[in-house]
Amino acid sequence: MLSRPFLARCNDRNSLPASHPTSGSPEDWFSNENLAAHGLHGISFDFFVNWDVNPITLTPVVWIKRVLGSMYTYTQVIQNIGDVLTTEFGVSYLNTLKSFSNAYNLEVQFIVFRDDLDWSINTSEILLVNMLQGESCDLIFTHSLVSIESFKTSIRANSGGPVRIGPKGLIYGTSNLECYLSGTDSLYPGDVDMVILDFENRPVCILEFKKHTLGSTIENQRLSNYYPNSDRRKYDRLAVLRDLIGDIPIFIFYYPTRTEIARGKCELIGGVTGNLSARGCWYFDLPINDSKSEIDKVINCLSKGIAYHNEIK
């Protein structure tokens, strides 16, 4: 019934971005199934930063988006919200989200939408689901149907005002909805690729995945290529999230799409918001298959980075 949004060209949803033909992607490597063997698990979500205050602050709400299949209606979801979300995410993942949000006073909202709607029509609707915790610690879901205009108003309010990406909008986006919003003053919020937690749900690091599509070596991939110039807001956003969570490291995992590049790079990012810098880096061989021994090469690289951060902090 629900599916993850996927990255594709905004003007042709059948045109997918380049990917490595054999190694898989960071989302595969850091799946909860693979992380579990290391006593870890992860969550991902979209979040807002209020850009209109100094210093910038995190707005206490996180969004998790899912696309509703074209054969289903919002009414069908509303009639059985709890079961629909449990089937999609699993009870363990939902409880982790709730534990995390309670620890940092965050509101969790699921954004469910039919992506075959015409978002330029003001009355097109999105299903907004709030996750709450009852007195007996069970999960409670409430819902509202909001128009795209009301949705845009919420984005601007959570962002501290209008937020734009540029006159042409996104080239690639995860949905028609996100692509449409990128051409307005209500840009959809950015995400955190992953927050890694231990099995007591204590955050241990933040991961950012950076695809390398060029012919240059992976060694030349570094934060200073993108920050503070083209991607300042992306990395400052992650720093704001880090500051809310506590003294945990941010890692960028650079991974190639070209077959002649056989390894990836993990870079530790530190510093204060607005003045971030690289503090160290490690390399790992790309997995040649999805076996535990191959995936562990990547996760062990992360473990080295976490240990180093804990030594120097």
PDB file of C-alpha atoms in Angstrom:
ATOM      1  CA  MET A   1       0.000   0.000   0.000  1.00  0.00           C
ATOM      2  CA  LEU A   2       2.818   2.394   0.944  1.00  0.00           C
ATOM      3  CA  SER A   3       6.224   2.702  -0.675  1.00  0.00           C
ATOM      4  CA  ARG A   4       9.400   4.696  -0.146  1.00  0.00           C
ATOM      5  CA  PRO A   5       9.841   7.720  -2.407  1.00  0.00           C
ATOM      6  CA  PHE A   6      12.681   7.187  -4.854  1.00  0.00           C
ATOM      7  CA  LEU A   7      15.124   9.567  -6.490  1.00  0.00           C
ATOM      8  CA  ALA A   8      14.517  10.241 -10.194  1.00  0.00           C
ATOM      9  CA  ARG A   9      14.592  13.138 -12.625  1.00  0.00           C
ATOM     10  CA  CYS A  10      11.805  15.591 -11.974  1.00  0.00           C
ATOM     11  CA  ASN A  11      10.927  15.840 -15.684  1.00  0.00           C
ATOM     12  CA  ASP A  12      11.064  12.061 -16.231  1.00  0.00           C
ATOM     13  CA  ARG A  13      10.324   9.791 -13.285  1.00  0.00           C
ATOM     14  CA  ASN A  14      11.594   6.798 -15.282  1.00  0.00           C
ATOM     15  CA  SER A  15      15.096   8.332 -15.447  1.00  0.00           C
ATOM     16  CA  LEU A  16      17.047   7.172 -12.400  1.00  0.00           C
ATOM     17  CA  PRO A  17      20.399   8.538 -11.188  1.00  0.00           C
ATOM     18  CA  ALA A  18      23.635   6.675 -11.802  1.00  0.00           C
ATOM     19  CA  SER A  19      24.503   3.844  -9.421  1.00  0.00           C
ATOM     20  CA  HIS A  20      27.386   1.445  -8.961  1.00  0.00           C
ATOM     21  CA  PRO A  21      26.612  -1.802 -10.821  1.00  0.00           C
ATOM     22  CA  THR A  22      27.870  -4.223  -8.150  1.00  0.00           C
ATOM     23  CA  SER A  23      28.576  -2.671  -4.751  1.00  0.00           C
ATOM     24  CA  GLY A  24      25.101  -1.619  -3.667  1.00  0.00           C
ATOM     25  CA  SER A  25      24.478   1.652  -1.839  1.00  0.00           C
ATOM     26  CA  PRO A  26      24.961   2.990   1.698  1.00  0.00           C
ATOM     27  CA  GLU A  27      21.267   2.367   2.375  1.00  0.00           C
ATOM     28  CA  ASP A  28      21.981  -1.320   1.700  1.00  0.00           C
ATOM     29  CA  TRP A  29      25.198  -1.426   3.754  1.00  0.00           C
ATOM     30  CA  PHE A  30      23.686   0.310   6.762  1.00  0.00           C
ATOM     31  CA  SER A  31      20.383  -1.551   6.794  1.00  0.00           C
ATOM     32  CA  ASN A  32      19.138  -2.402  10.257  1.00  0.00           C
ATOM     33  CA  GLU A  33      19.672  -6.062   9.490  1.00  0.00           C
ATOM     34  CA  ASN A  34      23.380  -5.439   8.855  1.00  0.00           C
ATOM     35  CA  LEU A  35      23.776  -2.996  11.754  1.00  0.00           C
ATOM     36  CA  ALA A  36      22.191  -5.385  14.251  1.00  0.00           C
ATOM     37  CA  ALA A  37      25.276  -7.626  14.251  1.00  0.00           C
ATOM     38  CA  HIS A  38      27.241  -4.622  15.561  1.00  0.00           C
ATOM     39  CA  GLY A  39      24.760  -3.703  18.284  1.00  0.00           C
ATOM     40  CA  LEU A  40      23.418  -0.769  16.268  1.00  0.00           C
ATOM     41  CA  HIS A  41      20.345   0.332  14.344  1.00  0.00           C
ATOM     42  CA  GLY A  42      19.323   3.444  12.441  1.00  0.00           C
ATOM     43  CA  ILE A  43      16.467   5.815  11.725  1.00  0.00           C
ATOM     44  CA  SER A  44      15.945   8.357   8.934  1.00  0.00           C
ATOM     45  CA  PHE A  45      13.657  11.360   8.686  1.00  0.00           C
ATOM     46  CA  ASP A  46      13.161  14.817   7.199  1.00  0.00           C
ATOM     47  CA  PHE A  47      13.482  17.814   9.504  1.00  0.00           C
ATOM     48  CA  PHE A  48      13.213  21.587   9.539  1.00  0.00           C
ATOM     49  CA  VAL A  49      15.593  24.342  10.492  1.00  0.00           C
ATOM     50  CA  ASN A  50      14.339  27.845  11.270  1.00  0.00           C
ATOM     51  CA  TRP A  51      16.560  29.978   9.043  1.00  0.00           C
ATOM     52  CA  ASP A  52      15.057  33.237  10.237  1.00  0.00           C
ATOM     53  CA  VAL A  53      16.727  33.273  13.673  1.00  0.00           C
ATOM     54  CA  ASN A  54      20.345  33.695  14.719  1.00  0.00           C
ATOM     55  CA  PRO A  55      21.658  31.206  15.578  1.00  0.00           C
ATOM     56  CA  ILE A  56      19.557  28.922  13.414  1.00  0.00           C
ATOM     57  CA  THR A  57      17.532  26.369  15.382  1.00  0.00           C
ATOM     58  CA  LEU A  58      15.842  23.054  14.743  1.00  0.00           C
ATOM     59  CA  THR A  59      12.043  23.148  14.558  1.00  0.00           C
ATOM     60  CA  PRO A  60      10.772  20.362  16.869  1.00  0.00           C
ATOM     61  CA  VAL A  61       8.981  18.258  14.255  1.00  0.00           C
ATOM     62  CA  VAL A  62      10.207  15.467  11.986  1.00  0.00           C
ATOM     63  CA  TRP A  63       8.515  14.213   8.833  1.00  0.00           C
ATOM     64  CA  ILE A  64       8.636  10.741   7.335  1.00  0.00           C
ATOM     65  CA  LYS A  65       7.160  10.503   3.849  1.00  0.00           C
ATOM     66  CA  ARG A  66       5.569   7.560   2.077  1.00  0.00           C
ATOM     67  CA  VAL A  67       3.807   7.307  -1.285  1.00  0.00           C
ATOM     68  CA  LEU A  68       0.335   5.762  -1.374  1.00  0.00           C
ATOM     69  CA  GLY A  69      -0.203   3.347  -4.248  1.00  0.00           C
ATOM     70  CA  SER A  70      -2.450   4.629  -7.022  1.00  0.00           C
ATOM     71  CA  MET A  71      -4.972   1.824  -6.426  1.00  0.00           C
ATOM     72  CA  TYR A  72      -5.617   2.994  -2.861  1.00  0.00           C
ATOM     73  CA  THR A  73      -7.440   5.966  -1.343  1.00  0.00           C
ATOM     74  CA  TYR A  74      -6.725   8.096   1.703  1.00  0.00           C
ATOM     75  CA  THR A  75      -9.964   6.780   3.216  1.00  0.00           C
ATOM     76  CA  GLN A  76      -8.608   3.226   3.118  1.00  0.00           C
ATOM     77  CA  VAL A  77      -5.522   4.338   5.036  1.00  0.00           C
ATOM     78  CA  ILE A  78      -7.523   6.368   7.561  1.00  0.00           C
ATOM     79  CA  GLN A  79      -9.772   3.385   8.324  1.00  0.00           C
ATOM     80  CA  ASN A  80      -6.776   1.337   9.466  1.00  0.00           C
ATOM     81  CA  ILE A  81      -3.905   3.767  10.105  1.00  0.00           C
ATOM     82  CA  GLY A  82      -2.179   1.781  12.851  1.00  0.00           C
ATOM     83  CA  ASP A  83      -2.011  -1.452  10.877  1.00  0.00           C
ATOM     84  CA  VAL A  84      -0.943   0.338   7.688  1.00  0.00           C
ATOM     85  CA  LEU A  85       1.997   2.066   9.381  1.00  0.00           C
ATOM     86  CA  THR A  86       2.961  -1.022  11.376  1.00  0.00           C
ATOM     87  CA  THR A  87       3.037  -3.096   8.196  1.00  0.00           C
ATOM     88  CA  GLU A  88       5.236  -0.507   6.481  1.00  0.00           C
ATOM     89  CA  PHE A  89       7.698   0.255   9.297  1.00  0.00           C
ATOM     90  CA  GLY A  90       7.407  -2.539  11.856  1.00  0.00           C
ATOM     91  CA  VAL A  91       6.645  -2.180  15.561  1.00  0.00           C
ATOM     92  CA  SER A  92      10.321  -2.028  16.559  1.00  0.00           C
ATOM     93  CA  TYR A  93      11.103   0.833  14.188  1.00  0.00           C
ATOM     94  CA  LEU A  94       8.032   2.820  15.276  1.00  0.00           C
ATOM     95  CA  ASN A  95       8.967   2.363  18.940  1.00  0.00           C
ATOM     96  CA  THR A  96      12.514   3.524  18.198  1.00  0.00           C
ATOM     97  CA  LEU A  97      11.143   6.634  16.502  1.00  0.00           C
ATOM     98  CA  LYS A  98       8.931   7.311  19.483  1.00  0.00           C
ATOM     99  CA  SER A  99      11.764   6.799  21.964  1.00  0.00           C
ATOM    100  CA  PHE A 100      14.005   9.130  19.970  1.00  0.00           C
ATOM    101  CA  SER A 101      11.348  11.802  19.588  1.00  0.00           C
ATOM    102  CA  ASN A 102      10.467  11.678  23.293  1.00  0.00           C
ATOM    103  CA  ALA A 103      14.124  12.080  24.265  1.00  0.00           C
ATOM    104  CA  TYR A 104      14.470  15.288  22.243  1.00  0.00           C
ATOM    105  CA  ASN A 105      10.889  16.641  22.427  1.00  0.00           C
ATOM    106  CA  LEU A 106      10.193  16.126  18.746  1.00  0.00           C
ATOM    107  CA  GLU A 107       6.811  15.630  17.110  1.00  0.00           C
ATOM    108  CA  VAL A 108       6.668  12.742  14.609  1.00  0.00           C
ATOM    109  CA  GLN A 109       4.459  13.178  11.556  1.00  0.00           C
ATOM    110  CA  PHE A 110       4.022  10.796   8.636  1.00  0.00           C
ATOM    111  CA  ILE A 111       3.408  12.418   5.264  1.00  0.00           C
ATOM    112  CA  VAL A 112       1.310  10.051   3.111  1.00  0.00           C
ATOM    113  CA  PHE A 113       0.442  11.155  -0.400  1.00  0.00           C
ATOM    114  CA  ARG A 114      -0.832   9.991  -3.776  1.00  0.00           C
ATOM    115  CA  ASP A 115       1.938  11.173  -6.064  1.00  0.00           C
ATOM    116  CA  ASP A 116      -0.211  10.949  -9.171  1.00  0.00           C
ATOM    117  CA  LEU A 117      -2.167  14.036  -8.070  1.00  0.00           C
ATOM    118  CA  ASP A 118      -1.723  17.383  -9.790  1.00  0.00           C
ATOM    119  CA  TRP A 119       0.052  19.418  -7.117  1.00  0.00           C
ATOM    120  CA  SER A 120      -0.512  22.652  -8.990  1.00  0.00           C
ATOM    121  CA  ILE A 121      -4.212  22.354  -8.105  1.00  0.00           C
ATOM    122  CA  ASN A 122      -4.692  24.055  -4.748  1.00  0.00           C
ATOM    123  CA  THR A 123      -7.223  21.517  -3.492  1.00  0.00           C
ATOM    124  CA  SER A 124      -4.992  18.439  -3.992  1.00  0.00           C
ATOM    125  CA  GLU A 125      -4.670  16.762  -0.606  1.00  0.00           C
ATOM    126  CA  ILE A 126      -2.021  15.097   1.564  1.00  0.00           C
ATOM    127  CA  LEU A 127      -2.661  12.820   4.530  1.00  0.00           C
ATOM    128  CA  LEU A 128      -0.820  13.997   7.646  1.00  0.00           C
ATOM    129  CA  VAL A 129      -0.545  11.420  10.449  1.00  0.00           C
ATOM    130  CA  ASN A 130       0.677  12.275  13.960  1.00  0.00           C
ATOM    131  CA  MET A 131       2.194   9.555  16.136  1.00  0.00           C
ATOM    132  CA  LEU A 132       1.485   9.880  19.855  1.00  0.00           C
ATOM    133  CA  GLN A 133       2.128   7.693  22.878  1.00  0.00           C
ATOM    134  CA  GLY A 134      -0.760   6.641  25.090  1.00  0.00           C
ATOM    135  CA  GLU A 135      -0.721   6.273  28.865  1.00  0.00           C
ATOM    136  CA  SER A 136       0.091   2.555  28.573  1.00  0.00           C
ATOM    137  CA  CYS A 137       2.976   3.365  26.163  1.00  0.00           C
ATOM    138  CA  ASP A 138       1.033   2.105  23.173  1.00  0.00           C
ATOM    139  CA  LEU A 139       1.214   4.120  19.952  1.00  0.00           C
ATOM    140  CA  ILE A 140      -1.723   6.274  18.925  1.00  0.00           C
ATOM    141  CA  PHE A 141      -2.168   7.765  15.455  1.00  0.00           C
ATOM    142  CA  THR A 142      -4.268  10.806  14.634  1.00  0.00           C
ATOM    143  CA  HIS A 143      -4.780  12.192  11.159  1.00  0.00           C
ATOM    144  CA  SER A 144      -5.839  15.156   9.080  1.00  0.00           C
ATOM    145  CA  LEU A 145      -6.242  15.737   5.358  1.00  0.00           C
ATOM    146  CA  VAL A 146      -4.590  18.981   4.308  1.00  0.00           C
ATOM    147  CA  SER A 147      -4.600  20.792   0.992  1.00  0.00           C
ATOM    148  CA  ILE A 148      -1.334  21.420  -0.815  1.00  0.00           C
ATOM    149  CA  GLU A 149      -1.744  25.105  -0.006  1.00  0.00           C
ATOM    150  CA  SER A 150      -2.036  24.371   3.718  1.00  0.00           C
ATOM    151  CA  PHE A 151       0.932  22.014   3.418  1.00  0.00           C
ATOM    152  CA  LYS A 152       3.033  24.787   1.881  1.00  0.00           C
ATOM    153  CA  THR A 153       1.982  27.117   4.683  1.00  0.00           C
ATOM    154  CA  SER A 154       3.233  24.554   7.231  1.00  0.00           C
ATOM    155  CA  ILE A 155       6.579  24.280   5.436  1.00  0.00           C
ATOM    156  CA  ARG A 156       7.079  28.039   5.519  1.00  0.00           C
ATOM    157  CA  ALA A 157       6.058  28.228   9.196  1.00  0.00           C
ATOM    158  CA  ASN A 158       8.432  25.414  10.169  1.00  0.00           C
ATOM    159  CA  SER A 159      11.271  26.967   8.124  1.00  0.00           C
ATOM    160  CA  GLY A 160      10.958  30.450   9.572  1.00  0.00           C
ATOM    161  CA  GLY A 161       9.546  31.890   6.355  1.00  0.00           C
ATOM    162  CA  PRO A 162       9.720  31.309   2.594  1.00  0.00           C
ATOM    163  CA  VAL A 163      12.476  28.951   1.473  1.00  0.00           C
ATOM    164  CA  ARG A 164      13.582  28.536  -2.137  1.00  0.00           C
ATOM    165  CA  ILE A 165      16.163  26.517  -4.011  1.00  0.00           C
ATOM    166  CA  GLY A 166      16.341  28.627  -7.179  1.00  0.00           C
ATOM    167  CA  PRO A 167      14.266  29.496 -10.231  1.00  0.00           C
ATOM    168  CA  LYS A 168      14.650  26.101 -11.928  1.00  0.00           C
ATOM    169  CA  GLY A 169      13.892  23.919  -8.908  1.00  0.00           C
ATOM    170  CA  LEU A 170      15.321  20.434  -8.450  1.00  0.00           C
ATOM    171  CA  ILE A 171      16.707  18.340 -11.302  1.00  0.00           C
ATOM    172  CA  TYR A 172      16.302  15.132  -9.280  1.00  0.00           C
ATOM    173  CA  GLY A 173      13.730  14.635  -6.554  1.00  0.00           C
ATOM    174  CA  THR A 174      12.246  11.787  -4.544  1.00  0.00           C
ATOM    175  CA  SER A 175       8.669  12.433  -5.706  1.00  0.00           C
ATOM    176  CA  ASN A 176       6.512  14.619  -7.925  1.00  0.00           C
ATOM    177  CA  LEU A 177       5.454  16.394  -4.731  1.00  0.00           C
ATOM    178  CA  GLU A 178       9.024  17.334  -3.798  1.00  0.00           C
ATOM    179  CA  CYS A 179       9.783  18.358  -7.381  1.00  0.00           C
ATOM    180  CA  TYR A 180       6.710  20.599  -7.484  1.00  0.00           C
ATOM    181  CA  LEU A 181       7.539  22.235  -4.151  1.00  0.00           C
ATOM    182  CA  SER A 182      11.098  22.956  -5.317  1.00  0.00           C
ATOM    183  CA  GLY A 183       9.663  25.456  -7.773  1.00  0.00           C
ATOM    184  CA  THR A 184       7.794  27.347  -5.047  1.00  0.00           C
ATOM    185  CA  ASP A 185       8.776  29.307  -1.934  1.00  0.00           C
ATOM    186  CA  SER A 186       7.909  26.236   0.172  1.00  0.00           C
ATOM    187  CA  LEU A 187      10.832  23.885  -0.452  1.00  0.00           C
ATOM    188  CA  TYR A 188      10.369  20.441   1.107  1.00  0.00           C
ATOM    189  CA  PRO A 189      12.709  20.028   4.111  1.00  0.00           C
ATOM    190  CA  GLY A 190      15.980  18.160   3.813  1.00  0.00           C
ATOM    191  CA  ASP A 191      16.645  14.848   5.507  1.00  0.00           C
ATOM    192  CA  VAL A 192      19.178  13.086   7.647  1.00  0.00           C
ATOM    193  CA  ASP A 193      20.295   9.997   5.776  1.00  0.00           C
ATOM    194  CA  MET A 194      20.695   8.139   9.040  1.00  0.00           C
ATOM    195  CA  VAL A 195      20.995   8.611  12.770  1.00  0.00           C
ATOM    196  CA  ILE A 196      22.777   5.554  14.179  1.00  0.00           C
ATOM    197  CA  LEU A 197      21.740   4.430  17.669  1.00  0.00           C
ATOM    198  CA  ASP A 198      22.868   1.725  20.051  1.00  0.00           C
ATOM    199  CA  PHE A 199      20.412  -0.826  21.414  1.00  0.00           C
ATOM    200  CA  GLU A 200      19.546   1.442  24.308  1.00  0.00           C
ATOM    201  CA  ASN A 201      18.427   3.953  21.654  1.00  0.00           C
ATOM    202  CA  ARG A 202      21.289   6.329  22.434  1.00  0.00           C
ATOM    203  CA  PRO A 203      22.497   8.164  19.297  1.00  0.00           C
ATOM    204  CA  VAL A 204      26.120   7.430  18.401  1.00  0.00           C
ATOM    205  CA  CYS A 205      26.564   9.289  15.088  1.00  0.00           C
ATOM    206  CA  ILE A 206      24.937  10.960  12.088  1.00  0.00           C
ATOM    207  CA  LEU A 207      25.548   9.695   8.556  1.00  0.00           C
ATOM    208  CA  GLU A 208      25.421  11.666   5.312  1.00  0.00           C
ATOM    209  CA  PHE A 209      25.737   9.741   2.031  1.00  0.00           C
ATOM    210  CA  LYS A 210      27.445  11.539  -0.851  1.00  0.00           C
ATOM    211  CA  LYS A 211      27.446   9.978  -4.297  1.00  0.00           C
ATOM    212  CA  HIS A 212      30.578  10.460  -6.427  1.00  0.00           C
ATOM    213  CA  THR A 213      29.737  10.301 -10.139  1.00  0.00           C
ATOM    214  CA  LEU A 214      32.849  11.887 -11.642  1.00  0.00           C
ATOM    215  CA  GLY A 215      36.014  10.275 -12.969  1.00  0.00           C
ATOM    216  CA  SER A 216      38.251  11.878 -10.336  1.00  0.00           C
ATOM    217  CA  THR A 217      39.570   9.729  -7.504  1.00  0.00           C
ATOM    218  CA  ILE A 218      37.619   9.140  -4.338  1.00  0.00           C
ATOM    219  CA  GLU A 219      40.536  10.665  -2.411  1.00  0.00           C
ATOM    220  CA  ASN A 220      39.624  14.057  -3.875  1.00  0.00           C
ATOM    221  CA  GLN A 221      36.172  13.925  -2.337  1.00  0.00           C
ATOM    222  CA  ARG A 222      36.080  16.115   0.781  1.00  0.00           C
ATOM    223  CA  LEU A 223      33.827  18.505   2.674  1.00  0.00           C
ATOM    224  CA  SER A 224      35.672  21.578   1.407  1.00  0.00           C
ATOM    225  CA  ASN A 225      34.483  20.780  -2.143  1.00  0.00           C
ATOM    226  CA  TYR A 226      30.933  21.581  -1.033  1.00  0.00           C
ATOM    227  CA  TYR A 227      31.168  23.604   2.167  1.00  0.00           C
ATOM    228  CA  PRO A 228      30.867  26.471   2.821  1.00  0.00           C
ATOM    229  CA  ASN A 229      30.049  27.130  -0.832  1.00  0.00           C
ATOM    230  CA  SER A 230      27.364  25.171  -2.673  1.00  0.00           C
ATOM    231  CA  ASP A 231      25.999  23.020   0.171  1.00  0.00           C
ATOM    232  CA  ARG A 232      26.395  25.234   3.248  1.00  0.00           C
ATOM    233  CA  ARG A 233      22.799  24.814   4.348  1.00  0.00           C
ATOM    234  CA  LYS A 234      22.857  21.028   3.993  1.00  0.00           C
ATOM    235  CA  TYR A 235      25.766  20.578   6.382  1.00  0.00           C
ATOM    236  CA  ASP A 236      24.784  23.347   8.775  1.00  0.00           C
ATOM    237  CA  ARG A 237      21.396  21.640   9.089  1.00  0.00           C
ATOM    238  CA  LEU A 238      23.106  18.409  10.134  1.00  0.00           C
ATOM    239  CA  ALA A 239      25.194  20.331  12.662  1.00  0.00           C
ATOM    240  CA  VAL A 240      22.035  21.836  14.168  1.00  0.00           C
ATOM    241  CA  LEU A 241      20.590  18.325  14.527  1.00  0.00           C
ATOM    242  CA  ARG A 242      23.855  17.127  16.071  1.00  0.00           C
ATOM    243  CA  ASP A 243      23.800  19.965  18.584  1.00  0.00           C
ATOM    244  CA  LEU A 244      20.291  18.970  19.657  1.00  0.00           C
ATOM    245  CA  ILE A 245      21.274  15.326  20.111  1.00  0.00           C
ATOM    246  CA  GLY A 246      24.603  15.901  21.843  1.00  0.00           C
ATOM    247  CA  ASP A 247      28.308  15.430  21.235  1.00  0.00           C
ATOM    248  CA  ILE A 248      28.138  12.819  18.485  1.00  0.00           C
ATOM    249  CA  PRO A 249      30.123  12.756  15.237  1.00  0.00           C
ATOM    250  CA  ILE A 250      28.900  13.459  11.723  1.00  0.00           C
ATOM    251  CA  PHE A 251      30.328  11.200   9.003  1.00  0.00           C
ATOM    252  CA  ILE A 252      30.110  11.680   5.259  1.00  0.00           C
ATOM    253  CA  PHE A 253      30.318   8.443   3.285  1.00  0.00           C
ATOM    254  CA  TYR A 254      31.483   9.139  -0.264  1.00  0.00           C
ATOM    255  CA  TYR A 255      30.650   6.282  -2.624  1.00  0.00           C
ATOM    256  CA  PRO A 256      31.354   6.026  -6.364  1.00  0.00           C
ATOM    257  CA  THR A 257      29.175   5.027  -9.282  1.00  0.00           C
ATOM    258  CA  ARG A 258      32.022   4.331 -11.721  1.00  0.00           C
ATOM    259  CA  THR A 259      33.209   0.729 -11.836  1.00  0.00           C
ATOM    260  CA  GLU A 260      36.909   1.627 -12.009  1.00  0.00           C
ATOM    261  CA  ILE A 261      36.769   3.117  -8.492  1.00  0.00           C
ATOM    262  CA  ALA A 262      37.015   0.256  -6.020  1.00  0.00           C
ATOM    263  CA  ARG A 263      36.784   1.975  -2.661  1.00  0.00           C
ATOM    264  CA  GLY A 264      34.843   4.558  -0.740  1.00  0.00           C
ATOM    265  CA  LYS A 265      35.759   7.202   1.795  1.00  0.00           C
ATOM    266  CA  CYS A 266      34.462   8.029   5.270  1.00  0.00           C
ATOM    267  CA  GLU A 267      35.118  11.578   6.519  1.00  0.00           C
ATOM    268  CA  LEU A 268      34.626  12.796  10.077  1.00  0.00           C
ATOM    269  CA  ILE A 269      33.107  16.288  10.302  1.00  0.00           C
ATOM    270  CA  GLY A 270      33.454  18.520  13.356  1.00  0.00           C
ATOM    271  CA  GLY A 271      33.304  22.148  14.361  1.00  0.00           C
ATOM    272  CA  VAL A 272      30.514  24.554  15.193  1.00  0.00           C
ATOM    273  CA  THR A 273      27.546  25.318  12.967  1.00  0.00           C
ATOM    274  CA  GLY A 274      28.690  27.760  10.310  1.00  0.00           C
ATOM    275  CA  ASN A 275      32.329  26.718  10.610  1.00  0.00           C
ATOM    276  CA  LEU A 276      32.536  22.979   9.985  1.00  0.00           C
ATOM    277  CA  SER A 277      35.668  21.156   8.901  1.00  0.00           C
ATOM    278  CA  ALA A 278      37.035  17.664   8.307  1.00  0.00           C
ATOM    279  CA  ARG A 279      38.719  16.078  11.330  1.00  0.00           C
ATOM    280  CA  GLY A 280      39.866  12.788   9.798  1.00  0.00           C
ATOM    281  CA  CYS A 281      39.128  10.244   7.093  1.00  0.00           C
ATOM    282  CA  TRP A 282      39.245   6.516   6.456  1.00  0.00           C
ATOM    283  CA  TYR A 283      38.878   4.364   3.330  1.00  0.00           C
ATOM    284  CA  PHE A 284      37.055   1.104   2.766  1.00  0.00           C
ATOM    285  CA  ASP A 285      36.878  -1.432  -0.045  1.00  0.00           C
ATOM    286  CA  LEU A 286      33.522  -1.434  -1.787  1.00  0.00           C
ATOM    287  CA  PRO A 287      31.542  -4.599  -1.118  1.00  0.00           C
ATOM    288  CA  ILE A 288      31.719  -7.047  -4.030  1.00  0.00           C
ATOM    289  CA  ASN A 289      28.533  -8.777  -2.845  1.00  0.00           C
ATOM    290  CA  ASP A 290      26.043  -8.515   0.010  1.00  0.00           C
ATOM    291  CA  SER A 291      27.714 -11.087   2.280  1.00  0.00           C
ATOM    292  CA  LYS A 292      28.285 -10.228   5.943  1.00  0.00           C
ATOM    293  CA  SER A 293      32.067 -10.196   5.520  1.00  0.00           C
ATOM    294  CA  GLU A 294      31.869  -7.682   2.671  1.00  0.00           C
ATOM    295  CA  ILE A 295      29.355  -5.400   4.383  1.00  0.00           C
ATOM    296  CA  ASP A 296      31.365  -5.513   7.597  1.00  0.00           C
ATOM    297  CA  LYS A 297      34.253  -3.793   5.777  1.00  0.00           C
ATOM    298  CA  VAL A 298      32.119  -0.674   5.590  1.00  0.00           C
ATOM    299  CA  ILE A 299      30.608  -0.876   9.065  1.00  0.00           C
ATOM    300  CA  ASN A 300      34.043  -1.509  10.581  1.00  0.00           C
ATOM    301  CA  CYS A 301      35.259   1.690   8.910  1.00  0.00           C
ATOM    302  CA  LEU A 302      32.465   3.550  10.671  1.00  0.00           C
ATOM    303  CA  SER A 303      33.417   1.936  13.975  1.00  0.00           C
ATOM    304  CA  LYS A 304      36.991   3.200  13.549  1.00  0.00           C
ATOM    305  CA  GLY A 305      35.701   6.712  12.977  1.00  0.00           C
ATOM    306  CA  ILE A 306      33.470   6.602  16.058  1.00  0.00           C
ATOM    307  CA  ALA A 307      36.368   5.360  18.182  1.00  0.00           C
ATOM    308  CA  TYR A 308      38.610   8.139  16.872  1.00  0.00           C
ATOM    309  CA  HIS A 309      35.983  10.790  17.591  1.00  0.00           C
ATOM    310  CA  ASN A 310      35.629   9.515  21.154  1.00  0.00           C
ATOM    311  CA  GLU A 311      39.405   9.718  21.606  1.00  0.00           C
ATOM    312  CA  ILE A 312      39.793  13.319  20.447  1.00  0.00           C
ATOM    313  CA  LYS A 313      36.620  14.949  21.757  1.00  0.00           C
TER     314      LYS A 313
END
